[in-house]
């Protein structure tokens, strides 16, 4: 068997001699990665290629180069390593290049330049993946003040580190619940808030299936308190970040987000408010905490199999930057509408797993996957909007726009009960719409 070893910019070629012995000879040495690339452009043929993980890391980080392009269909394997930490920089490199691993649509929406200049914005859930990116973009848009609220002390710690180089006078950070009436009063009394963007929520489907009261308390009751406080202190502009799981919900989490959409859309009628609102629905945001790609990266780092619920499960995917741009666009318009990015075709999760494994091993083997079955509340496929919503839907550039149209999901009596804080009845409502 002819084997090529790629190790420390040095190539060795092992072959079988006339006497049947394995002979290994050094055939090339390179000063840098360009020499390695040049070598593979010759399309030399081998039975097996073994590579050093550290060299591989540099190969995949080369922006103008794709290693496997020059390897045809050869079997490729990573050299054995005695220290498992050797794989960490590779996985980290993949994590840093997640967006490049599969071709998401180029969904740059119209920029909201200067729309936030001089505005005071409260961002709840500011320490999350989307929230923290949003805060950075708002600062770039020259807001007068960005007030960051998050329940997680650790998330706030990470957010403050991320913002360490920014102007400290532009940011105020609070640890606490966005449903804390006293805390909200403190914030609204201290700052003249122009806009509230709610990125706070429990988002994990399986966890919320086991904790329905927590889902409704955090996602619904806290949101209602946020609306009440905003009304009391004269804040009229509200942005609610939702999810594709709110369309025809099959889970407690999805239903709680659907209910929040309904509560915001009906708030002016039932709360005697005068809100100008926008709702933004997202698919799976690549690279955000809890999304599938970072979970796969973590499994790769620890040499674990990749768990996939079902061979045919698929999800809509978008970049964090696209998600934030859509929020900024929606909050600039505020026409009491729902905005959904056209994310193209949904991605099969098994294809995402195969792509990520290919970038660590180049030889996909289904034994690396573990099919665990759909969890309670999960769907094989998500939908961005319901058939009922399609009737009032328009599309502008790459954004679907839904004008709220009342449906028969809730009676006025049920909505009035929910606005009054009757949380325990919500599980009964969810059970009814699932029938």
mmCIF file of C-alpha atoms in Angstrom, residues 4 77 116 138 149 164 221:
data_model
loop_
_atom_site.group_PDB
_atom_site.id
_atom_site.type_symbol
_atom_site.label_atom_id
_atom_site.label_comp_id
_atom_site.label_asym_id
_atom_site.label_seq_id
_atom_site.Cartn_x
_atom_site.Cartn_y
_atom_site.Cartn_z
ATOM 1 C CA UNK A 4 1.453 9.620 2.044
ATOM 2 C CA UNK A 77 -7.242 9.816 8.018
ATOM 3 C CA UNK A 116 -30.987 54.238 15.870
ATOM 4 C CA UNK A 138 -26.899 48.904 18.080
ATOM 5 C CA UNK A 149 -30.844 42.936 30.736
ATOM 6 C CA UNK A 164 -14.930 45.873 27.092
ATOM 7 C CA UNK A 221 -46.014 35.875 32.026
#
